[in-house]
Every structure is written in structure tokens, then in C-alpha cells.
PDB file of C-alpha atoms and ligand atoms in Angstrom:
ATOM      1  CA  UNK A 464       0.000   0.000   0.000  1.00 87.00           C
ATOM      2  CA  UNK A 465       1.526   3.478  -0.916  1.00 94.00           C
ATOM      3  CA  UNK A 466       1.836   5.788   1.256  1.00 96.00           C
ATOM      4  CA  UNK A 467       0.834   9.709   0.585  1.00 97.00           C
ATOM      5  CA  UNK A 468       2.029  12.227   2.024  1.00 98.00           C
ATOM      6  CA  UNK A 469      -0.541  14.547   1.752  1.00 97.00           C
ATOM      7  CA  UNK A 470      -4.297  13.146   1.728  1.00 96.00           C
ATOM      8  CA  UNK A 471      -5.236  11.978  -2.117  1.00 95.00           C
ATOM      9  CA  UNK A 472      -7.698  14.059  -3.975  1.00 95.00           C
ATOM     10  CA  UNK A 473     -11.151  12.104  -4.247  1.00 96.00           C
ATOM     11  CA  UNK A 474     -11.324  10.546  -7.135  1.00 97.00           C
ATOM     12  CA  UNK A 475     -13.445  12.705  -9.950  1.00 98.00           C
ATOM     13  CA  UNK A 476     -16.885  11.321 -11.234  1.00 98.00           C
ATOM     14  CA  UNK A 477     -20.345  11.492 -13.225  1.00 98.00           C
ATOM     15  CA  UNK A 478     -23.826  10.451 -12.308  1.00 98.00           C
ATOM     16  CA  UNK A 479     -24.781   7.168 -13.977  1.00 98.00           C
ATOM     17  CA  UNK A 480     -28.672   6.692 -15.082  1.00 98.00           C
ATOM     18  CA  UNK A 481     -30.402   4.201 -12.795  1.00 95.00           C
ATOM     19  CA  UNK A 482     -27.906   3.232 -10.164  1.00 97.00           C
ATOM     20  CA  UNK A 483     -26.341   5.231  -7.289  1.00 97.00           C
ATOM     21  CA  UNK A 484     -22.922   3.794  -8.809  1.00 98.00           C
ATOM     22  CA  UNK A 485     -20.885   6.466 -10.403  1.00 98.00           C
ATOM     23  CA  UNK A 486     -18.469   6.756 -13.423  1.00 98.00           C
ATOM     24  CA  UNK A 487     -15.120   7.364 -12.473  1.00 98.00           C
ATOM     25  CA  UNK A 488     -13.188  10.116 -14.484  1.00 98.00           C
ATOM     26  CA  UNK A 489      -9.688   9.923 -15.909  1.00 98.00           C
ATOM     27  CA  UNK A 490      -9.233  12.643 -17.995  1.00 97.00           C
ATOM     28  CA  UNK A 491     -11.557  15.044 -20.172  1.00 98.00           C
ATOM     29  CA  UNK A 492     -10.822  15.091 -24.060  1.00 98.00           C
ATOM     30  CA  UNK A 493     -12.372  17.491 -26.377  1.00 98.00           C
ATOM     31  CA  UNK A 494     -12.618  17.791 -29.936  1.00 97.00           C
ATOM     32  CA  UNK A 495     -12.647  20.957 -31.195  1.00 94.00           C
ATOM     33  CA  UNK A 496     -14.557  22.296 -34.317  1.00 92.00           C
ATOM     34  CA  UNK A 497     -16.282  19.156 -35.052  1.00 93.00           C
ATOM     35  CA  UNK A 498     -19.332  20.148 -36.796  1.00 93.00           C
ATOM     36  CA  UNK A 499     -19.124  22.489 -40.607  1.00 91.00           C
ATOM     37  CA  UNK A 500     -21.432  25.506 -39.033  1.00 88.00           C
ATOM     38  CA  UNK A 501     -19.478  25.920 -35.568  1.00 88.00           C
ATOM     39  CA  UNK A 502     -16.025  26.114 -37.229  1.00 88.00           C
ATOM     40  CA  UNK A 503     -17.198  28.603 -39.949  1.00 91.00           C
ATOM     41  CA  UNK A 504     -18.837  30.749 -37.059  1.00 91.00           C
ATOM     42  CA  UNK A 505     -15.309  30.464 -35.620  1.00 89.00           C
ATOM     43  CA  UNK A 506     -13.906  31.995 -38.931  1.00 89.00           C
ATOM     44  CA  UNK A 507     -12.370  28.817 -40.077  1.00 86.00           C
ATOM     45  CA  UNK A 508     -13.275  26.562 -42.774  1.00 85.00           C
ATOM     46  CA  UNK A 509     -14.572  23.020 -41.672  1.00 83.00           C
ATOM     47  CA  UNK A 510     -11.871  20.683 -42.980  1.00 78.00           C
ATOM     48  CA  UNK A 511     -11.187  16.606 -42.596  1.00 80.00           C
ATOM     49  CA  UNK A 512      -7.867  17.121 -42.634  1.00 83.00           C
ATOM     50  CA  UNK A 513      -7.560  16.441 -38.915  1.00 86.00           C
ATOM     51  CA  UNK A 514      -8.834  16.914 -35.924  1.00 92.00           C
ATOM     52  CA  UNK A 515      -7.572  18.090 -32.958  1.00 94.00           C
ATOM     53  CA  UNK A 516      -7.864  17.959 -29.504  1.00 97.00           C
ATOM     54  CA  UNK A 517      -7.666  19.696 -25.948  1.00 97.00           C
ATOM     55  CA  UNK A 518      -8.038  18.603 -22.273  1.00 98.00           C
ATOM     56  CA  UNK A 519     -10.242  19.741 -19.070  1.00 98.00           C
ATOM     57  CA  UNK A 520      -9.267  18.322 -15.857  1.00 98.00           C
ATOM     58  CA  UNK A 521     -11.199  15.608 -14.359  1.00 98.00           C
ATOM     59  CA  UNK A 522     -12.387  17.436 -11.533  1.00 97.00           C
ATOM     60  CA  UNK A 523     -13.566  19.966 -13.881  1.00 98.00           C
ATOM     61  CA  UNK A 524     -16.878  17.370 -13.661  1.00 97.00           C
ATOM     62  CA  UNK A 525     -20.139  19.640 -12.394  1.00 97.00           C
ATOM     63  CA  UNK A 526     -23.394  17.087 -12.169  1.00 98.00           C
ATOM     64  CA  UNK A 527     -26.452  17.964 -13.668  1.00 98.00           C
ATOM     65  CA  UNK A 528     -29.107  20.365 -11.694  1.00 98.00           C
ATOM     66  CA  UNK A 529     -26.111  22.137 -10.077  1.00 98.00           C
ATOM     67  CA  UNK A 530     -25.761  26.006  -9.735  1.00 98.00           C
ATOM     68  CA  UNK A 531     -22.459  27.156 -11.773  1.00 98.00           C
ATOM     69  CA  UNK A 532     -20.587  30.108 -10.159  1.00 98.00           C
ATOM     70  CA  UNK A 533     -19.633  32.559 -13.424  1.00 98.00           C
ATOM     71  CA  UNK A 534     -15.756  32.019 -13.625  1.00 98.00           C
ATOM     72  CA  UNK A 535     -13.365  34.687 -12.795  1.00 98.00           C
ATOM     73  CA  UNK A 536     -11.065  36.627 -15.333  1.00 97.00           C
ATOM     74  CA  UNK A 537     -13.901  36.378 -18.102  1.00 98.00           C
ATOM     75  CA  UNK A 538     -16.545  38.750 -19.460  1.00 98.00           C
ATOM     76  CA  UNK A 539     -17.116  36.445 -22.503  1.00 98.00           C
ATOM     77  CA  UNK A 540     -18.119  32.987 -21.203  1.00 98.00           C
ATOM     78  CA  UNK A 541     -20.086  30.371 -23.743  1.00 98.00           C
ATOM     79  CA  UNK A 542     -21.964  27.324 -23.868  1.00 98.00           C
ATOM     80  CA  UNK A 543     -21.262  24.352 -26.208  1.00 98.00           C
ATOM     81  CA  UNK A 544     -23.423  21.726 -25.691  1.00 98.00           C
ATOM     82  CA  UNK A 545     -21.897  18.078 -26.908  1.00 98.00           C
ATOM     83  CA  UNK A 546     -22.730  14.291 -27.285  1.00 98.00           C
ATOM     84  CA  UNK A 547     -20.322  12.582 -24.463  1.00 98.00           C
ATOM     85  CA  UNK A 548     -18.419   9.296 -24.765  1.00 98.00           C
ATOM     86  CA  UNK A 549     -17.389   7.363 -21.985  1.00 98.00           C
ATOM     87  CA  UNK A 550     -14.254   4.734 -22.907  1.00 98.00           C
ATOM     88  CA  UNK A 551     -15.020   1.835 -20.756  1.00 98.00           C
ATOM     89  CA  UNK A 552     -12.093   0.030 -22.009  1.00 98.00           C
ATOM     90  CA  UNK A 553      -8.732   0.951 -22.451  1.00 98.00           C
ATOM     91  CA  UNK A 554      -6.154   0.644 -25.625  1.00 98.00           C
ATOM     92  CA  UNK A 555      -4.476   2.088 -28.047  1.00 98.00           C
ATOM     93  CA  UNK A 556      -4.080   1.787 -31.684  1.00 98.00           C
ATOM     94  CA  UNK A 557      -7.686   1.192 -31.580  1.00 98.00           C
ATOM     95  CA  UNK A 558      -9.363   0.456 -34.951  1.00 98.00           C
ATOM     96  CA  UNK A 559     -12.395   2.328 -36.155  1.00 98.00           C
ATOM     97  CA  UNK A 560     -14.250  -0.988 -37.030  1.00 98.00           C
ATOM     98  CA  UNK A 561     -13.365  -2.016 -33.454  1.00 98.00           C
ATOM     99  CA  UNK A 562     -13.744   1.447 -31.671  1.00 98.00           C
ATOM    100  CA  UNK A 563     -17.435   0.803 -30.004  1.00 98.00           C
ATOM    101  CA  UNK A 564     -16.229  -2.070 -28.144  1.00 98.00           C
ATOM    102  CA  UNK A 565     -13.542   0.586 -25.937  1.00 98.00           C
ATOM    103  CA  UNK A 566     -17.396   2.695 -25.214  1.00 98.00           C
ATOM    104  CA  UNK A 567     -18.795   2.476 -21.677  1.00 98.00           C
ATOM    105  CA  UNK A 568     -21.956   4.524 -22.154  1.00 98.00           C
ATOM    106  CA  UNK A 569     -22.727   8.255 -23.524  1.00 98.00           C
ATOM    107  CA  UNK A 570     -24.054  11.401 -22.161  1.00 98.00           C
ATOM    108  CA  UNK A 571     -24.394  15.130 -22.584  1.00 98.00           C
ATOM    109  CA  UNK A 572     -22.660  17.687 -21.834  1.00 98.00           C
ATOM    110  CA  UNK A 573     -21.379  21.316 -21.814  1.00 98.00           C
ATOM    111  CA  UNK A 574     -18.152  22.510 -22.745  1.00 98.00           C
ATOM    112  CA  UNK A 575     -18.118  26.147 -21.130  1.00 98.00           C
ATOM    113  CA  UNK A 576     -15.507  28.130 -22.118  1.00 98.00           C
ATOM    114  CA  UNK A 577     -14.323  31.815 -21.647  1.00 98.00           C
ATOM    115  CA  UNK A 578     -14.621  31.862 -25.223  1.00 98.00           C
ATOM    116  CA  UNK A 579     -12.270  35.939 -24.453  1.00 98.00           C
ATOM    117  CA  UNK A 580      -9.359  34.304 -22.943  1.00 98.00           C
ATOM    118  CA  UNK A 581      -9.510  31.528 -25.458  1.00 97.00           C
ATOM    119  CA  UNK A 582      -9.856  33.593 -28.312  1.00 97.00           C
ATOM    120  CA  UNK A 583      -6.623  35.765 -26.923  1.00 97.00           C
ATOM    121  CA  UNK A 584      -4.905  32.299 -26.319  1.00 97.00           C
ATOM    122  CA  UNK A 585      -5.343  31.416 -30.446  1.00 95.00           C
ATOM    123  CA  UNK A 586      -4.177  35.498 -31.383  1.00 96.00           C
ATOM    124  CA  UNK A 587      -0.890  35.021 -29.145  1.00 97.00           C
ATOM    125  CA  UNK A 588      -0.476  31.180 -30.068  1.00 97.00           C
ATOM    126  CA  UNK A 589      -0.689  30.203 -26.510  1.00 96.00           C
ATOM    127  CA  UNK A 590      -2.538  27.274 -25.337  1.00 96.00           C
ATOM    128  CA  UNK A 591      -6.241  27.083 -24.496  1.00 96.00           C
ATOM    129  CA  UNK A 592      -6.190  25.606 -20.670  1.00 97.00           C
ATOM    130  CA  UNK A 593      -7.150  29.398 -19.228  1.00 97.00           C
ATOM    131  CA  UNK A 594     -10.293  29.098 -22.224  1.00 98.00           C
ATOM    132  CA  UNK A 595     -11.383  25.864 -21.140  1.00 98.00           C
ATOM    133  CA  UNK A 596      -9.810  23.207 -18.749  1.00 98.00           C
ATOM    134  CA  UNK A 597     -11.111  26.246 -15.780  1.00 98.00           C
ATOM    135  CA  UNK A 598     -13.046  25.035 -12.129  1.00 98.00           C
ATOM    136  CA  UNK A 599     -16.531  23.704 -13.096  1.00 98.00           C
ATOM    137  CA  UNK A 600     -16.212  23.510 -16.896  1.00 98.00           C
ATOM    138  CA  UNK A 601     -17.488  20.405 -17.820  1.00 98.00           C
ATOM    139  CA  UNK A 602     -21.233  20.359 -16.113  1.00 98.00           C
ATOM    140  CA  UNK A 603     -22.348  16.410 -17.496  1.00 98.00           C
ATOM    141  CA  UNK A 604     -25.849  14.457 -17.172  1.00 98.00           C
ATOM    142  CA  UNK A 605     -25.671  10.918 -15.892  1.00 98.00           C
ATOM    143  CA  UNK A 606     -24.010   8.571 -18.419  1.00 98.00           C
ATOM    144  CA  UNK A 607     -26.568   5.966 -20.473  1.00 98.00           C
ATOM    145  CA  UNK A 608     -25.349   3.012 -20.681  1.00 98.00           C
ATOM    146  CA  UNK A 609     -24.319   1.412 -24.366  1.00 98.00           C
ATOM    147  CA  UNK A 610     -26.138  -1.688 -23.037  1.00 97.00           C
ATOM    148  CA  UNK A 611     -28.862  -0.172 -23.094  1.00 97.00           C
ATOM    149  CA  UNK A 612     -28.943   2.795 -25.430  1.00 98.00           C
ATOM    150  CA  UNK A 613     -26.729   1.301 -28.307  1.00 98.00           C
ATOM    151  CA  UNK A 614     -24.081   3.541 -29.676  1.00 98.00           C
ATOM    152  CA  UNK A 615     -26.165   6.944 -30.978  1.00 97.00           C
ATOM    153  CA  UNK A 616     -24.947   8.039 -34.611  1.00 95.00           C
ATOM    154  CA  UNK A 617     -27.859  10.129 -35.127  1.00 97.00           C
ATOM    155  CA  UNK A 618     -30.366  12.107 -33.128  1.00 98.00           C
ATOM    156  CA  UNK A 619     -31.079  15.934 -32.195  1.00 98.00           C
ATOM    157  CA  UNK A 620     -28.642  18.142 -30.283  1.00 98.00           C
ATOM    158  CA  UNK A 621     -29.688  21.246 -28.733  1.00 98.00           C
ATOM    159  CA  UNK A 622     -29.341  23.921 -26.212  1.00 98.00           C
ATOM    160  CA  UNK A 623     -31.677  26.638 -24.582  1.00 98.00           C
ATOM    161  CA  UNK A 624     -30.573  29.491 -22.611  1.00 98.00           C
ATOM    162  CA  UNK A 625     -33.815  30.297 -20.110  1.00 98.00           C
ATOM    163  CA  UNK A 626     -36.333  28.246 -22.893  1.00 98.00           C
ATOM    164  CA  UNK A 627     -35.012  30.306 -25.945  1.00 98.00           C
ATOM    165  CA  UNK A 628     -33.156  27.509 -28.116  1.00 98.00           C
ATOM    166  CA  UNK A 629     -30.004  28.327 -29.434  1.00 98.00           C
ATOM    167  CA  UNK A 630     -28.096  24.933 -30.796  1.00 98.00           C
ATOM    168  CA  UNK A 631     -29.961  22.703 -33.002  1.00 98.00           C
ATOM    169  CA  UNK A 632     -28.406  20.270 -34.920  1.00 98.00           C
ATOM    170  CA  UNK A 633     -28.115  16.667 -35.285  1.00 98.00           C
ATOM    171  CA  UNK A 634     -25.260  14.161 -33.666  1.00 98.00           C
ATOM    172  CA  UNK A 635     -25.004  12.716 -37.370  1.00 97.00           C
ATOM    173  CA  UNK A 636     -23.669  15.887 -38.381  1.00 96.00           C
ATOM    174  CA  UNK A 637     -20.498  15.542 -36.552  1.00 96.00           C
ATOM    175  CA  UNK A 638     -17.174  16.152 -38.792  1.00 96.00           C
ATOM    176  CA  UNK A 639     -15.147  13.266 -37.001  1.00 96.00           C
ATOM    177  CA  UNK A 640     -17.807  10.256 -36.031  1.00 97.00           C
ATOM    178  CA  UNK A 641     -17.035   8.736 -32.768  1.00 98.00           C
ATOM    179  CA  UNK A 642     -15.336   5.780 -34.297  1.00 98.00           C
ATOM    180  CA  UNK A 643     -13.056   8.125 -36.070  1.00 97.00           C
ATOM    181  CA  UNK A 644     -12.207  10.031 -32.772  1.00 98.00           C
ATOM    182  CA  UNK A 645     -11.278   7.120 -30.580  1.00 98.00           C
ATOM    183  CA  UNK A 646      -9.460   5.901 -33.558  1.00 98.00           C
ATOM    184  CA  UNK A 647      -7.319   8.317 -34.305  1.00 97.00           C
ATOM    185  CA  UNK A 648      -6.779   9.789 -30.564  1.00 98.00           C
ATOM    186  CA  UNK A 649      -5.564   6.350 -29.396  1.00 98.00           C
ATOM    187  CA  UNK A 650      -3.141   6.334 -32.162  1.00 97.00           C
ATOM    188  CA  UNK A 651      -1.412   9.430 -29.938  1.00 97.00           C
ATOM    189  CA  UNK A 652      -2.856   8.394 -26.739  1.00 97.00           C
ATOM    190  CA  UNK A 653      -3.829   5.399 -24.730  1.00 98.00           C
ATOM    191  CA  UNK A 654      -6.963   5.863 -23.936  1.00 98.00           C
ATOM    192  CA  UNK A 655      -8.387   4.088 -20.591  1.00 98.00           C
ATOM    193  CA  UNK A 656     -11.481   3.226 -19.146  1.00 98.00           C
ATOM    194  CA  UNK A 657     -12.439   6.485 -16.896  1.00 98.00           C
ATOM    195  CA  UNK A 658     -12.077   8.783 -20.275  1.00 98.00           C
ATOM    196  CA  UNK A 659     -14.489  10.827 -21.179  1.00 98.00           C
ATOM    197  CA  UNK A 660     -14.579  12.531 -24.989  1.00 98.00           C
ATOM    198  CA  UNK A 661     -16.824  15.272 -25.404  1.00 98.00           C
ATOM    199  CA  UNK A 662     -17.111  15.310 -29.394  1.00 98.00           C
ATOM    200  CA  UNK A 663     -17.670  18.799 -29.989  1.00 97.00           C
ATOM    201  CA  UNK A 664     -20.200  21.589 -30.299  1.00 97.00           C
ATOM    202  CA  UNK A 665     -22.484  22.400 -33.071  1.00 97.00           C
ATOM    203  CA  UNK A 666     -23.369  26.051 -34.129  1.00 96.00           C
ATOM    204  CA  UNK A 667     -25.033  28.480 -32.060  1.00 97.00           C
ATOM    205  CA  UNK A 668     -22.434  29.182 -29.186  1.00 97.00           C
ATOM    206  CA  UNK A 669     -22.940  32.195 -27.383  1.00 98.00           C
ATOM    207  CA  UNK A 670     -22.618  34.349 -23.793  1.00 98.00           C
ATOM    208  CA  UNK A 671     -24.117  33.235 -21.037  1.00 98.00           C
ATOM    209  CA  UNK A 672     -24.183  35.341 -17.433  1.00 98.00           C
ATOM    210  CA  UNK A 673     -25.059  34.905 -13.998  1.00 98.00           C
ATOM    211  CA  UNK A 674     -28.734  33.935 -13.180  1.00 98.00           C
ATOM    212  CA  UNK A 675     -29.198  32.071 -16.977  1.00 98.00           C
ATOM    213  CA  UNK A 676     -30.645  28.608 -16.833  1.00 98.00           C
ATOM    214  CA  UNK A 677     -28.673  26.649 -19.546  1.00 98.00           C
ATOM    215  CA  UNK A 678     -30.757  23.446 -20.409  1.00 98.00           C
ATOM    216  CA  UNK A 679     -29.273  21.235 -23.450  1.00 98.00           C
ATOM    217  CA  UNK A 680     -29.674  17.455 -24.616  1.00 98.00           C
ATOM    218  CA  UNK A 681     -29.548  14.703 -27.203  1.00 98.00           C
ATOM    219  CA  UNK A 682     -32.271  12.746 -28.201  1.00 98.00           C
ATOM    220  CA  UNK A 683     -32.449   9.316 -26.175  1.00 97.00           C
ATOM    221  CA  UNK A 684     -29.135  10.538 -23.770  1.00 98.00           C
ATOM    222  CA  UNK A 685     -31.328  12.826 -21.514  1.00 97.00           C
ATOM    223  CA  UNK A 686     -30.826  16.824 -20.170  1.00 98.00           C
ATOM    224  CA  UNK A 687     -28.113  18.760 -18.881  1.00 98.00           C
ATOM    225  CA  UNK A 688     -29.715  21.588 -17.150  1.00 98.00           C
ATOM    226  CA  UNK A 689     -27.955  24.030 -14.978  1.00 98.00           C
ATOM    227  CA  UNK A 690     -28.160  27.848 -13.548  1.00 98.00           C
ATOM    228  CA  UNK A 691     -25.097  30.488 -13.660  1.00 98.00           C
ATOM    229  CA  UNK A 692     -24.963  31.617 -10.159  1.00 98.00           C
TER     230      UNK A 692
HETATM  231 MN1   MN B 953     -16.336  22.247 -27.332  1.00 89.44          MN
END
């Protein structure tokens, strides 16, 4: 048994439909730009060239139904809502034919980011941690299941900011399909069970502030529903 000298951190995790049992979290990969109408209303062309990839800590993990507190250092601070995948089983080198079989379940989520600091991050060719990988970024509804929900290519997407919608789109029109994304991250990474990929955020990002009820979902995965504070 190792011993610590401080007291280790508890160990990050997401609500699970239909048991009190919870998901443990490794890590938090995103895909960026991963639908054609969010990365042209970023001002760059949707491409299949590649995609790419950034990180929120584990602990970054806020369940459903929970009050956000507005982050500091930000006047500028988006929603993204995204279809989440939860790797259930480790590997790497993992082929796209053989990519479901890694999936533990899948969920929704939001990727909030202080879309001002980001922004500044991509003008001065800095990272993006201070954009997104912030305290309480990564607010995510229990996890489904692929035992019992399948493995979701297609269904709506969508976001409301105090019941006006503002993302609409369909999980089918992601750039990168999920196969694709475990595929090619676990060619750079070995991904284990306790990752979670959120696959990216269709159009319609925008500000949020304090007192906003952010509700989001895909079809057959549930709600995300939270309040800035
Ligand atoms: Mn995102």
C-alpha cells in the first residue's frame, strides 16, 4: 500500500442513469470544431484534414441540476453543448471498425468556455487551458449506458438558454464520427477506461451570465440543465 504524504484528492466522477454507482473520471478530451457551421462561425473553414484535440481536468466534472458560479477573469463565457463518450475500455491503436467495443456509455454535456481568454490564447499562439480546462467547466448528465442505449450516430442536439433555443443540430452531423475520434486519438494516446470525450459543439455558441438557466440534450441521452450563479 503506498503511502501519501498529503491526503489523495477524491477521485473525480459522473452520475450514472439508474444506479447510485458512479463513473469514475480519468481525464476530459475534447474535440474541437467538429461540426461544418461551428467552425465557420469560428472563422475557419470546416476541414477533414484532422482533428484536434484539448483537455479539461477531471475534476472539472459539475453534475447535472447544479448552480455554476460565473468564472473569474472572463466577461465572454459560452456554452457548447456536446454528445459525451465514456471509454469503458482501455487501448491504443484502436481500430475504427473495433472502436465501439472501448465505449462504456454516452451522455451530454457542456463545454463552457471563456470563449475571451480563449480567443486571446489562439491570437498570441498560446494554449487554451485558461479558455477551457477552468473550475466547473465540464457540467455532465448521468451517463446511459451502451447496453442499453446502443451507440447513438444520429439524433437531435440542442441547447436553450432560459427556454429560448439556441443549438440545433443533429449528432449525425459531426465532422469526425465517434469511431473516427477514438481511432485516431488512441493512435497518440492510450486511452483508458475512466475517459471521457466530449465530441464537440455544433453552431449556435454564445454568452451566457449569472442567473441564466442553460438546459441542453440529445435525443435518447437525456438533459443537462444548470443555472449560472
Ligand atoms: Mn467544445
Amino acid at each position: 500500500m503506498t503511502a501519501y504524504v498529503l491526503t489523495p484528492p477524491p477521485v473525480a466522477s459522473v452520475a450514472v442513469v439508474g444506479t447510485d454507482a458512479r463513473f469514475p473520471i480519468r481525464r476530459i478530451l475534447c474535440v474541437g470544431r467538429n461540426y461544418e457551421a461551428h467552425a465557420r462561425e469560428m472563422g475557419k473553414d470546416p476541414t477533414r484534414d484532422k482533428p484536434f484535440f484539448f483537455m479539461k481536468p477531471a475534476d472539472a466534472i459539475v453534475d447535472t441540476g447544479s448552480n455554476v458560479p460565473y468564472p473569474p477573469e472572463t466577461k465572454n463565457l459560452h456554452y457548447e453543448i456536446e454528445l459525451v463518450v465514456a471509454i469503458g475500455t482501455g487501448g491504443a491503436d484502436i481500430s475504427e471498425e473495433d472502436a465501439l467495443n472501448h465505449v462504456w456509455g454516452y451522455g451530454v454535456g457542456i463545454d463552457l468556455t471563456r470563449r475571451d481568454l480563449q480567443n486571446a490564447a489562439k491570437d498570441a499562439g498560446r494554449p487554451w487551458e485558461w479558455g477551457k480546462a477552468f473550475d466547473k467547466s465540464a457540467p455532465i448528465a448521468p451517463l446511459h449506458p451502451a447496453s442499453a442505449v446502443g451507440h447513438p450516430a444520429k439524433g437531435r442536439i440542442w441547447l436553450s438558454v432560459n427556454g429560448t433555443v439556441k443549438q440545433d443540430q443533429d449528432i449525425a452531423d459531426l465532422i469526425w464520427s465517434v469511431p473516427e475520434i477514438i481511432a485516431i486519438a488512441s493512435r497518440s494516446m492510450r486511452l483508458e477506461a475512466g475517459d471521457i470525450i466530449m465530441t464537440g459543439t455544433p453552431s449556435g455558441v454564445g454568452p451566457i451570465v449569472a442567473g441564466d438557466k442553460v438546459v441542453g440534450g440529445v435525443d435518447g441521452l437525456g438533459e443537462i440543465s444548470i443555472t449560472m450563479v
